[in-house]
Rosetta silent file (secondary structure, phi, psi, omega in degrees, C-alpha in Angstrom):
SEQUENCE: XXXXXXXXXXXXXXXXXXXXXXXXXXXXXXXXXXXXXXXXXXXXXXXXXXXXXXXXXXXXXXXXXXXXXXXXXXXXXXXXXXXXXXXXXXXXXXXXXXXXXXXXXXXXXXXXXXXXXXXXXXXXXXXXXXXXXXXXXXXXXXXXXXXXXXXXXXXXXXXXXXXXXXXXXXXXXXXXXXXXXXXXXXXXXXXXXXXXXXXXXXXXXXXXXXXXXXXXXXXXXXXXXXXXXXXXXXXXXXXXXXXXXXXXXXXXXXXXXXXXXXXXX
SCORE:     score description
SCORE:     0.000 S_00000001
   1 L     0.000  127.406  167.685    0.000    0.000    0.000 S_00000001
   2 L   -32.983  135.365 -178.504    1.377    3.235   -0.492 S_00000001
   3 L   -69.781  166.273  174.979    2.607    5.241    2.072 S_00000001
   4 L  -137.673  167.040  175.006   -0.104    7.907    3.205 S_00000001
   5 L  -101.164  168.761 -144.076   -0.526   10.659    5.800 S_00000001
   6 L   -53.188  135.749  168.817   -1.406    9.902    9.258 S_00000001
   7 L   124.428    6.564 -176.545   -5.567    9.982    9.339 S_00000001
   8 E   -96.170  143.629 -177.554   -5.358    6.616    6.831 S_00000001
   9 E  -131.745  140.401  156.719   -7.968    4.267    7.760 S_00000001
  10 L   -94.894  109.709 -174.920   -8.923    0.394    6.040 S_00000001
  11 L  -149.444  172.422  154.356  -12.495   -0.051    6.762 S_00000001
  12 L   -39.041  -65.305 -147.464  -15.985   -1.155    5.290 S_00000001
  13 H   -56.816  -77.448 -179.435  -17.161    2.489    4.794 S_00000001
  14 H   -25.962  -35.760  171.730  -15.024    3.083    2.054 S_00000001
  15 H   -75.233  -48.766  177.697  -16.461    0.010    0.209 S_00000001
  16 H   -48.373  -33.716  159.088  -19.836    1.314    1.611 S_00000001
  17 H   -79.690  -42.302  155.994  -19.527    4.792   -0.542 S_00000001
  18 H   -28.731  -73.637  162.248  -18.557    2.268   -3.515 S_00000001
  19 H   -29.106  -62.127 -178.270  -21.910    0.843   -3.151 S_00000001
  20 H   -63.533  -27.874  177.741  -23.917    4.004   -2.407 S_00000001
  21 H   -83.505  -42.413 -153.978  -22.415    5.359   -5.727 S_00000001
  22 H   -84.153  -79.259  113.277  -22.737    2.353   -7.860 S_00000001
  23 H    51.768  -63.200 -157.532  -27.008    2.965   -6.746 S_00000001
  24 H   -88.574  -24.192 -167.364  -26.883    6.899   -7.227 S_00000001
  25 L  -104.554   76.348 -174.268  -24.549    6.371  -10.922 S_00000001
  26 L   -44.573  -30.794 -177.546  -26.196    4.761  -13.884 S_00000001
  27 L   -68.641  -32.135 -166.673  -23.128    5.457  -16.070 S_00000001
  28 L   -73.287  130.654  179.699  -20.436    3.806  -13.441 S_00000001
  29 L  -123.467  123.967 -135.946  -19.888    0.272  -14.988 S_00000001
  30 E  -175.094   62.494 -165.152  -18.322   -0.857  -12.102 S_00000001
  31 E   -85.504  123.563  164.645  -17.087   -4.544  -10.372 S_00000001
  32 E  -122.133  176.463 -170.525  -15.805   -4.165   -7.314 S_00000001
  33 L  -118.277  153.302  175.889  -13.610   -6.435   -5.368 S_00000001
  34 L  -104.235  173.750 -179.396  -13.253   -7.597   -2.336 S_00000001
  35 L   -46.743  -45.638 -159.326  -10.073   -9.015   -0.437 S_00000001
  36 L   -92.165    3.109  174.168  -10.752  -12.502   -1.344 S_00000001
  37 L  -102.606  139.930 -165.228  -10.937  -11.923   -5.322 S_00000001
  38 L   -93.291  139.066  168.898   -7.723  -12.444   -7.161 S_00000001
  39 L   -21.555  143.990  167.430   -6.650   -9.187   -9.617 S_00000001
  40 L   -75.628  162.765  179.091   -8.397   -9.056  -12.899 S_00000001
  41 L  -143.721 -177.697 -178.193   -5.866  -10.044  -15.339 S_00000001
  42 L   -39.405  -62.402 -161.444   -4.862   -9.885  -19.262 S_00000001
  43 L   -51.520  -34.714  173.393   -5.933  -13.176  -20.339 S_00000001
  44 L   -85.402   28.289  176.580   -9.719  -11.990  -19.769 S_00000001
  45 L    65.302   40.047  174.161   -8.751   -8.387  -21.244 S_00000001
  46 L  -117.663  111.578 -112.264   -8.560   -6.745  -17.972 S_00000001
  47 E  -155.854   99.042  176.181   -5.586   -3.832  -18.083 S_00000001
  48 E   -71.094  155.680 -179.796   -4.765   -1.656  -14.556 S_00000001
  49 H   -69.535  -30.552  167.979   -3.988    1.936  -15.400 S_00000001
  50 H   -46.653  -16.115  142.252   -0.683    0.999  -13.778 S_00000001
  51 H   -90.435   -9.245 -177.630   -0.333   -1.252  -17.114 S_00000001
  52 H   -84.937  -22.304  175.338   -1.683    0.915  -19.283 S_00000001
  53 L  -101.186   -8.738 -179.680    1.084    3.431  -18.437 S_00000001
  54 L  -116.133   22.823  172.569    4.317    1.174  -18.623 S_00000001
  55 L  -168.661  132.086 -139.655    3.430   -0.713  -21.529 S_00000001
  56 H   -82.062  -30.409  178.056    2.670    0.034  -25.162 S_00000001
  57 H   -51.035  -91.671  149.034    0.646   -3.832  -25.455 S_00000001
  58 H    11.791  -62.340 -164.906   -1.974   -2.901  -22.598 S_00000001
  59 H   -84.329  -18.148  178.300   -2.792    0.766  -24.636 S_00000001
  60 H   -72.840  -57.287  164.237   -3.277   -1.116  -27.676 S_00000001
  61 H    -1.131  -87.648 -177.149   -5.574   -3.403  -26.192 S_00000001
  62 H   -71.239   -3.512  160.699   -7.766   -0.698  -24.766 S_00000001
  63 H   -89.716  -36.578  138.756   -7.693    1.455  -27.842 S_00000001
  64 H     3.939  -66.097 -161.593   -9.070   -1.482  -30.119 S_00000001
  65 H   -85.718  -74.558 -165.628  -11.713   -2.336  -27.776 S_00000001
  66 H   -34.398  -64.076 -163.554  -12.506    2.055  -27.677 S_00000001
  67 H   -64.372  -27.778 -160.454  -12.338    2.052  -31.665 S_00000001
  68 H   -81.266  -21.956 -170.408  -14.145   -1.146  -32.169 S_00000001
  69 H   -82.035  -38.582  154.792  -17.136    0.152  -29.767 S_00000001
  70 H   -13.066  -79.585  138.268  -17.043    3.431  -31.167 S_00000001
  71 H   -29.405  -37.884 -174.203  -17.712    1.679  -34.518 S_00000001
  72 H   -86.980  -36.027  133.023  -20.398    0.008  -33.772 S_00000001
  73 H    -2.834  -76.778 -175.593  -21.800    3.083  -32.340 S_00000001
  74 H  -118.456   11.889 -163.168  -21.495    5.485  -34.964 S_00000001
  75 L    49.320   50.725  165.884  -20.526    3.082  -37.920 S_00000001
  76 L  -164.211  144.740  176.411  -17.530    4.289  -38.457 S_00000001
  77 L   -82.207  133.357  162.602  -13.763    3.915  -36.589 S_00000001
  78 L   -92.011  172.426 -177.889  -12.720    7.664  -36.097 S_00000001
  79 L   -50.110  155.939 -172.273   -9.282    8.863  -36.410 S_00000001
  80 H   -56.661  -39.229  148.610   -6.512    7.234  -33.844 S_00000001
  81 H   -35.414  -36.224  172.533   -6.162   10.352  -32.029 S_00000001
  82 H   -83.755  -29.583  168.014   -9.557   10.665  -31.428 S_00000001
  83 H   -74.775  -37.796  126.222  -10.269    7.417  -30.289 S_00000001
  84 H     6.993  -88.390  176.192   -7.467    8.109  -28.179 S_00000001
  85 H   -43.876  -67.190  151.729   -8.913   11.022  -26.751 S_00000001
  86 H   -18.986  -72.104 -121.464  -11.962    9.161  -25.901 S_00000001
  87 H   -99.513  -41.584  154.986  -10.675    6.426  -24.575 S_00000001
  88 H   -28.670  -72.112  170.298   -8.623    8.880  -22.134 S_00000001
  89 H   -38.421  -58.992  178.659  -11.368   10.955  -21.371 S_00000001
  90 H   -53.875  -57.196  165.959  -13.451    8.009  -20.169 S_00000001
  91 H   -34.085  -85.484  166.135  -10.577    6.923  -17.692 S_00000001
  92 H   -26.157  -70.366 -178.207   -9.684   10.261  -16.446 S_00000001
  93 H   -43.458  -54.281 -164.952  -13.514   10.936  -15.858 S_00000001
  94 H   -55.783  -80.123 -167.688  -13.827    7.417  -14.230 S_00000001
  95 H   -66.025  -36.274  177.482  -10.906    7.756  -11.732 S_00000001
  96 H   -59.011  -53.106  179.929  -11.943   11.358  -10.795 S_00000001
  97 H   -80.855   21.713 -172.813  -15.517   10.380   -9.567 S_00000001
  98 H  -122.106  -26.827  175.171  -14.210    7.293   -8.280 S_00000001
  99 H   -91.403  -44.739 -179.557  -11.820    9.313   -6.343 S_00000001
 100 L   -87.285   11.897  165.554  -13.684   12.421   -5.514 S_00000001
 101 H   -81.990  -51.533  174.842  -17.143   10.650   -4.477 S_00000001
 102 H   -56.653  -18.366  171.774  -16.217    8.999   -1.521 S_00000001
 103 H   -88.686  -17.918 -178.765  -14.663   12.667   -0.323 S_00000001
 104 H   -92.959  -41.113  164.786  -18.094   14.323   -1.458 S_00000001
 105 H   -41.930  -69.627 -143.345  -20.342   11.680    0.294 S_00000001
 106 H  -157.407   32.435  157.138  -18.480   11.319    3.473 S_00000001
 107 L    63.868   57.091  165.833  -15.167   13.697    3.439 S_00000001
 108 L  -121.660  129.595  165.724  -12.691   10.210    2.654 S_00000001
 109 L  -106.554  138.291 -173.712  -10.148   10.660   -0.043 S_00000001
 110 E   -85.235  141.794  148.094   -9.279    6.926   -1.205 S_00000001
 111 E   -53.491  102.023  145.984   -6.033    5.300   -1.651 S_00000001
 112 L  -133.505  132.739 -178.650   -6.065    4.652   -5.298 S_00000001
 113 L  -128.311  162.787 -142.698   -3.595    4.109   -7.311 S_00000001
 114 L   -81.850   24.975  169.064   -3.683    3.406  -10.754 S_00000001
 115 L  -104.356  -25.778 -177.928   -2.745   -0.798  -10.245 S_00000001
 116 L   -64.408  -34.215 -145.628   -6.113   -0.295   -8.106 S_00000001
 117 E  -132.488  110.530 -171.350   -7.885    0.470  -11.138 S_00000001
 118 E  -122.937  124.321  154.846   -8.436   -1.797  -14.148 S_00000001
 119 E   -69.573  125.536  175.281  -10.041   -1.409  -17.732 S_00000001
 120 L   -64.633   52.490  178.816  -11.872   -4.036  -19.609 S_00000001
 121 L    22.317  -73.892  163.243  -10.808   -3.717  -23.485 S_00000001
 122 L   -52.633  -50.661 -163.326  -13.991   -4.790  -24.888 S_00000001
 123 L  -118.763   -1.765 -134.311  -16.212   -3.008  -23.098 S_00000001
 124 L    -3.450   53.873  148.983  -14.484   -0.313  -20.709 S_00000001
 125 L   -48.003  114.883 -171.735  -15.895   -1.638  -17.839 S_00000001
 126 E   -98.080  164.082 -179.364  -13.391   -0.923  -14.556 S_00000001
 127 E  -132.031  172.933 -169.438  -13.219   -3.190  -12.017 S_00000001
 128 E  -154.276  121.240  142.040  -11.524   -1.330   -8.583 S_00000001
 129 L   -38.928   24.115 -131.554   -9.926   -2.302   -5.625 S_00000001
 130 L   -67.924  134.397  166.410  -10.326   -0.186   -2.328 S_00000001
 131 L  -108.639  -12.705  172.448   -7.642    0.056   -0.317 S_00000001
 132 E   171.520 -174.565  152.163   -8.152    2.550    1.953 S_00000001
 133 E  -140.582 -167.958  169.607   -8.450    6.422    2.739 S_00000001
 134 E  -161.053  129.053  178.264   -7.612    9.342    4.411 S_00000001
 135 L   -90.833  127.335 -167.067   -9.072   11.884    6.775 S_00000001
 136 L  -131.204  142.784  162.934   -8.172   15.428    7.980 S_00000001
 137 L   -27.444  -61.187  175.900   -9.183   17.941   10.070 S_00000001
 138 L   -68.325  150.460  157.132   -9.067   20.683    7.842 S_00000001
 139 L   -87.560  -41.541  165.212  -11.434   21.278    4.786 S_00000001
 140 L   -49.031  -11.023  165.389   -8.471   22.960    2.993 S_00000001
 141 L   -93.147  -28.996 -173.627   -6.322   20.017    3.890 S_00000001
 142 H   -95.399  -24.260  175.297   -8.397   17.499    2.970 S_00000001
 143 H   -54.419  -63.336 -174.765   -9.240   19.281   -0.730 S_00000001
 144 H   -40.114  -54.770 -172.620   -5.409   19.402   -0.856 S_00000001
 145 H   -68.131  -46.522  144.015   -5.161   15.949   -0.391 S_00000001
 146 H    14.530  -87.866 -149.552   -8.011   15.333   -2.908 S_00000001
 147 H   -86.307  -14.738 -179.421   -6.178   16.692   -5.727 S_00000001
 148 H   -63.594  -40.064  173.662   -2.526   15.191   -4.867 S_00000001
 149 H   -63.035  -34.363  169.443   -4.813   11.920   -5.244 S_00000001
 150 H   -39.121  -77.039  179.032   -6.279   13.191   -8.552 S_00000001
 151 H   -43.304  -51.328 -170.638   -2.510   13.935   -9.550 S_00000001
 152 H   -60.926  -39.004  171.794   -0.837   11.053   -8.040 S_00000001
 153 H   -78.325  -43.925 -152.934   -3.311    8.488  -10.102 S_00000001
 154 H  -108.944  -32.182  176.633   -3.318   10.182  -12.935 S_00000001
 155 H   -50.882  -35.693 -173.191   -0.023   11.503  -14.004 S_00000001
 156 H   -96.241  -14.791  161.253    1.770    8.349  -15.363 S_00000001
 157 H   -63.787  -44.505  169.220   -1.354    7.889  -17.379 S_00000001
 158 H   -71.714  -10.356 -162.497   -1.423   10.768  -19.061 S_00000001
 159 H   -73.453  -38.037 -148.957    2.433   10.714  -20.029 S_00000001
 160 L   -91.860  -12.499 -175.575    1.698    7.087  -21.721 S_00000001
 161 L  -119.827   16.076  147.085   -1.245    8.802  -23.562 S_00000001
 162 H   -44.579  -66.960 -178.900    0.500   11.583  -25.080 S_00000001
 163 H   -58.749  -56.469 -146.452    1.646   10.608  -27.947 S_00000001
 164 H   -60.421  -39.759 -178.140   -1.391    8.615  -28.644 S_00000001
 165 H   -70.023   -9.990  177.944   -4.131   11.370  -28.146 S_00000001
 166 L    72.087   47.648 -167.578   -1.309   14.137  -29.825 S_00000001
 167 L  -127.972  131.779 -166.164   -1.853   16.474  -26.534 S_00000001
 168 L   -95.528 -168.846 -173.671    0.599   18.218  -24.739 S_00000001
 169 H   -37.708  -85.040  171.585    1.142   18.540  -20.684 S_00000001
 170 H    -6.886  -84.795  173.232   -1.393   21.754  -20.442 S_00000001
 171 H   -18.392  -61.254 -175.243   -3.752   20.194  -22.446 S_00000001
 172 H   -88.170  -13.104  156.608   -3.948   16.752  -20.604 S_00000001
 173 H  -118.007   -8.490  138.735   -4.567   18.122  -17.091 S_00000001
 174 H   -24.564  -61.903  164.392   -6.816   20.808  -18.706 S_00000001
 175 H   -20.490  -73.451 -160.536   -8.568   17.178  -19.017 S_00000001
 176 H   -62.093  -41.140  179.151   -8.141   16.185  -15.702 S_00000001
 177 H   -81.681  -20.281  170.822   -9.454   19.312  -14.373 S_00000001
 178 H   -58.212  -71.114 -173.492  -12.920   19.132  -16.487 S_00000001
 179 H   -43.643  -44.471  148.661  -13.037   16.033  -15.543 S_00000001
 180 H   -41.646  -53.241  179.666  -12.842   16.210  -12.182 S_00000001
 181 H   -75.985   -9.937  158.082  -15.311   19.719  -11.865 S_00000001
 182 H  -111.432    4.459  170.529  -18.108   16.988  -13.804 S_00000001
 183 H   -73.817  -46.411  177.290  -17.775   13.970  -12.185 S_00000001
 184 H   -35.476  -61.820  156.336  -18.470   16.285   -9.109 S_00000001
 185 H   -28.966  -56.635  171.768  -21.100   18.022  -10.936 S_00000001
 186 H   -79.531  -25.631  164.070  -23.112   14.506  -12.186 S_00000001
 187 H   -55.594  -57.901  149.816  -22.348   13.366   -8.745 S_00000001
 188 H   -40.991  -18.965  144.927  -24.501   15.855   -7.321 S_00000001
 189 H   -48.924  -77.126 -126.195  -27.099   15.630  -10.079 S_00000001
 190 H   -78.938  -52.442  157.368  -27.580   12.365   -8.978 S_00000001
 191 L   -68.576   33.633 -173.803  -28.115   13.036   -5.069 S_00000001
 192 L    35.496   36.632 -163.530  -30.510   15.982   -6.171 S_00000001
 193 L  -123.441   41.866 -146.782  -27.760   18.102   -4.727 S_00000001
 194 L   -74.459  -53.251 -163.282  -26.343   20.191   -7.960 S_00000001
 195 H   -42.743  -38.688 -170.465  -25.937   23.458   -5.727 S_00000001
 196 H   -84.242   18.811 -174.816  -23.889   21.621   -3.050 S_00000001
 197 H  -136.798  -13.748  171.809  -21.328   19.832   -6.063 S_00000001
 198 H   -57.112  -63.249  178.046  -21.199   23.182   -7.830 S_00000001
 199 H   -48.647  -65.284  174.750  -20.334   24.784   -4.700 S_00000001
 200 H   -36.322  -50.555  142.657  -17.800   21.777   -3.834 S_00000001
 201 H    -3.384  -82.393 -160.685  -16.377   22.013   -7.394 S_00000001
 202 H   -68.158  -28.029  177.665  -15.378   25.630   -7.332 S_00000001
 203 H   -60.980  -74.762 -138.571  -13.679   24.781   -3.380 S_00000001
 204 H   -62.714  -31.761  178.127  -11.750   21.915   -5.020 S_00000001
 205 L  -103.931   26.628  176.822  -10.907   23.658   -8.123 S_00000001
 206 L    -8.578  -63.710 -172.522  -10.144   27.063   -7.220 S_00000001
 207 L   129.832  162.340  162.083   -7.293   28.227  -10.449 S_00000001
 208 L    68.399   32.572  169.890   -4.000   27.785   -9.438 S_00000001
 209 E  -138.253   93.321 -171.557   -3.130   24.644   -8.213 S_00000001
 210 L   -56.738  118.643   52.405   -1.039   23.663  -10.401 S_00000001
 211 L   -94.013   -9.264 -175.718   -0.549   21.121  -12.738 S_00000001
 212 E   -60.704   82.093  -61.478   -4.299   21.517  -12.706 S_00000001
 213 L  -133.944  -25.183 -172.689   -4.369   24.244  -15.186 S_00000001
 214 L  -149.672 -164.523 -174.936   -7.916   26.252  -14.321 S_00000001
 215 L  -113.513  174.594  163.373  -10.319   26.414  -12.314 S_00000001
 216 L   -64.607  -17.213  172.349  -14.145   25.234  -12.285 S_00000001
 217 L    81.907  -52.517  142.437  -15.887   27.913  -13.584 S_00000001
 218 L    42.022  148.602 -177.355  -19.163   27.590  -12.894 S_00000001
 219 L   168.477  158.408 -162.455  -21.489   30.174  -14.571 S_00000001
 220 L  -119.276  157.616  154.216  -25.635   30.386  -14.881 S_00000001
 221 L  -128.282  125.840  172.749  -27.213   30.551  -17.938 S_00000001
 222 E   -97.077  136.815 -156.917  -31.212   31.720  -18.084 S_00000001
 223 L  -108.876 -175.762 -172.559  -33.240   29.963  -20.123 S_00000001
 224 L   -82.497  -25.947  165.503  -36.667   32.565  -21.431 S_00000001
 225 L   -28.526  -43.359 -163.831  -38.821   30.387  -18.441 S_00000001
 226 L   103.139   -9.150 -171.885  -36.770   32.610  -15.890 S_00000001
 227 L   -87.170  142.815 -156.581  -35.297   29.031  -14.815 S_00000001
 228 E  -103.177  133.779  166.123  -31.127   29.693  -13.932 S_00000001
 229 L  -130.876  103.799  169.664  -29.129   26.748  -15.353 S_00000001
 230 L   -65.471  155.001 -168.482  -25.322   26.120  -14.347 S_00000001
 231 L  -147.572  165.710  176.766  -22.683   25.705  -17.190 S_00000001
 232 L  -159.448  150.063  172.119  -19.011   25.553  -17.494 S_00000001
 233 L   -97.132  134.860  160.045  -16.944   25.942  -20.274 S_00000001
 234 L   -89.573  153.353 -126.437  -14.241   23.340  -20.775 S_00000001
 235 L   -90.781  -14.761  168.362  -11.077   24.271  -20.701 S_00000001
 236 L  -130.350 -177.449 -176.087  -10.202   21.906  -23.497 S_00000001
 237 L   -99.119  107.712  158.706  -12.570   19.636  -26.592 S_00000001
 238 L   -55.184  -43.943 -166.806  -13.153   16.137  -25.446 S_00000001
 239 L    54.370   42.452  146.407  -13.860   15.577  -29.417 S_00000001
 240 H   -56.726  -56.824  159.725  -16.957   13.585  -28.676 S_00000001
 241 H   -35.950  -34.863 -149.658  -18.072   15.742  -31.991 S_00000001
 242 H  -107.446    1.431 -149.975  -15.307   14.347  -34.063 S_00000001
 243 L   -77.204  -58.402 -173.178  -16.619   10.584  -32.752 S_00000001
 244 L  -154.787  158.595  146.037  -19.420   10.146  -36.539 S_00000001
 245 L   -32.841  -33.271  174.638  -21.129   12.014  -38.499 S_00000001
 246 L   -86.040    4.576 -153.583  -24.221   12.439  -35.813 S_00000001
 247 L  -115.475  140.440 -170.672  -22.539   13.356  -33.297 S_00000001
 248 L   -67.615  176.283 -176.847  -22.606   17.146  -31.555 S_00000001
 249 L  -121.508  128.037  147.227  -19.766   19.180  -29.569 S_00000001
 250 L   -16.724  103.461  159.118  -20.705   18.765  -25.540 S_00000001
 251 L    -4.181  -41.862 -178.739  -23.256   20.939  -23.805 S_00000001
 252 L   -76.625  -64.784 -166.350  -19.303   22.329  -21.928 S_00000001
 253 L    -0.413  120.018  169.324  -17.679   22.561  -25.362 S_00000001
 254 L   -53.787  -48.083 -160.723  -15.373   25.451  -26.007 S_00000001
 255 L   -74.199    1.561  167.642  -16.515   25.111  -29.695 S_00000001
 256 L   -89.825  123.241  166.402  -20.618   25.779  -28.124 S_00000001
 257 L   -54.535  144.144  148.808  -22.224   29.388  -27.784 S_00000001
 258 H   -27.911  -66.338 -162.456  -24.121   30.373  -25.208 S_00000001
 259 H   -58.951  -29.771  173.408  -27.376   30.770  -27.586 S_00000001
 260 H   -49.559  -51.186 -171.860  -26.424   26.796  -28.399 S_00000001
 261 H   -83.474  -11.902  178.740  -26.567   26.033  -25.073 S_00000001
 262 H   -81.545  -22.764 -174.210  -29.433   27.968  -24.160 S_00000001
 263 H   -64.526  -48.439 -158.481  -31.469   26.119  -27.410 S_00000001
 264 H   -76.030  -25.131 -174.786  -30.419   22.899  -26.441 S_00000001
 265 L   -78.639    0.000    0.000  -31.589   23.389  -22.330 S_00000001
């Protein structure tokens, strides 16, 4: 187990916000394990981000399985970069709410590290491991701790998914921070709670804490009802647009107007 700072506890609960999320999050495709189940492994396609970042076999794998579903999807493979991109995107999102729910639930930031966390090929199902967390006094201490988990998970991923997605440092925790202020966001959809995951958002994601490149953003948009709808711009293009022919630029999208987004709400 990694080392951690003093305040780490191995308990139920943590599996117990695993649960309560896998309930509140139709989108989380999501096995989790328990002590007595042995690691998912290759021979059934199953690929920890901790393999996906030291070895070029592993990213082929899962970018196959991304392009082939993709395909089927929009009946067409899009370019390698984009499927890339995707395939990235999905992760990154995935390990953000997987990290920042259990701290939004019930203030615990988890031990996870990217060997905790494995992708299916075929289907990009994760399966996850908990190993523990850790609790602080402070709310500004424990945010801090947050994003060093954010960072900490995520960093040797993106370096292995550079080349493939063509995206430089900036760029790829520009990711990481969208990703992070909407898992947060849909988490709080989901508990009928968007005001309290906005608000949480904009704590965790201030600007300036670097490598995380911006901040959350947060902004209202009024629709002609009189009803106030939050928005964020992202700070980078997911290129779910660039996915088929049918498919739109993101509600977030840099490349979406305001009047777009007010049409489409």
């Amino acid at each position: 187990m990694p080392t951690v700072p003093a305040g780490l506890s191995v308990s139920s609960a943590l599996a117990a916000d695993y649960r309560r999320m896998l309930e509140l999050c139709p989108v989380l495709e999501l096995r989790l394990l328990d002590a007595a189940e042995p690691d998912p492994c290759a021979a059934d396609d199953w690929y920890s981000g901790a393999e996906l970042a030291a070895d070029g076999r592993p990213r082929a794998a899962v970018l196959a399985g991304a392009e082939a579903r993709i395909a089927a999807e929009h009946g067409r493979a899009p370019r390698p970069h984009v499927t890339a991109s995707r395939l990235l995107h999905h992760y990154v999102w995935s390990a953000c709410l997987l990290i920042a729910g259990p701290w939004h639930l019930a203030r615990r930031v988890p031990v996870l590290g990217p060997a905790d966390l494995w992708l299916h090929a075929p289907t990009g199902a994760l399966a996850l491991r908990p190993r523990g967390s850790v609790t602080l006094p402070g709310d500004d201490e424990l945010r801090a701790e947050l994003r060093a988990a954010v960072v900490g998970h995520l960093g040797p991923v993106l370096a292995a998914f550079a080349g493939p997605t063509r995206r430089r440092d900036r760029a790829l925790w520009g990711m990481v921070t969208d990703d992070l202020a909407s898992a947060l966001w849909y988490l709080g959809r989901m508990l009928g709670e968007e005001e309290a995951s906005v608000a949480a958002a904009e704590a965790v994601l201030p600007g300036g804490t670097l490598p995380l490149p911006g901040g959350a953003g947060f902004r209202r948009l009024h629709t002609p009802d009189g009803r106030a709808h939050h928005t964020r711009t992202r700070l980078g293009c997911c290129l779910h647009y660039a996915v088929g022919p049918a498919a739109v630029a993101c509600l977030t999208c840099p490349r979406t107007s305001d009047e777009e987004r007010l049409r489409r709400l």
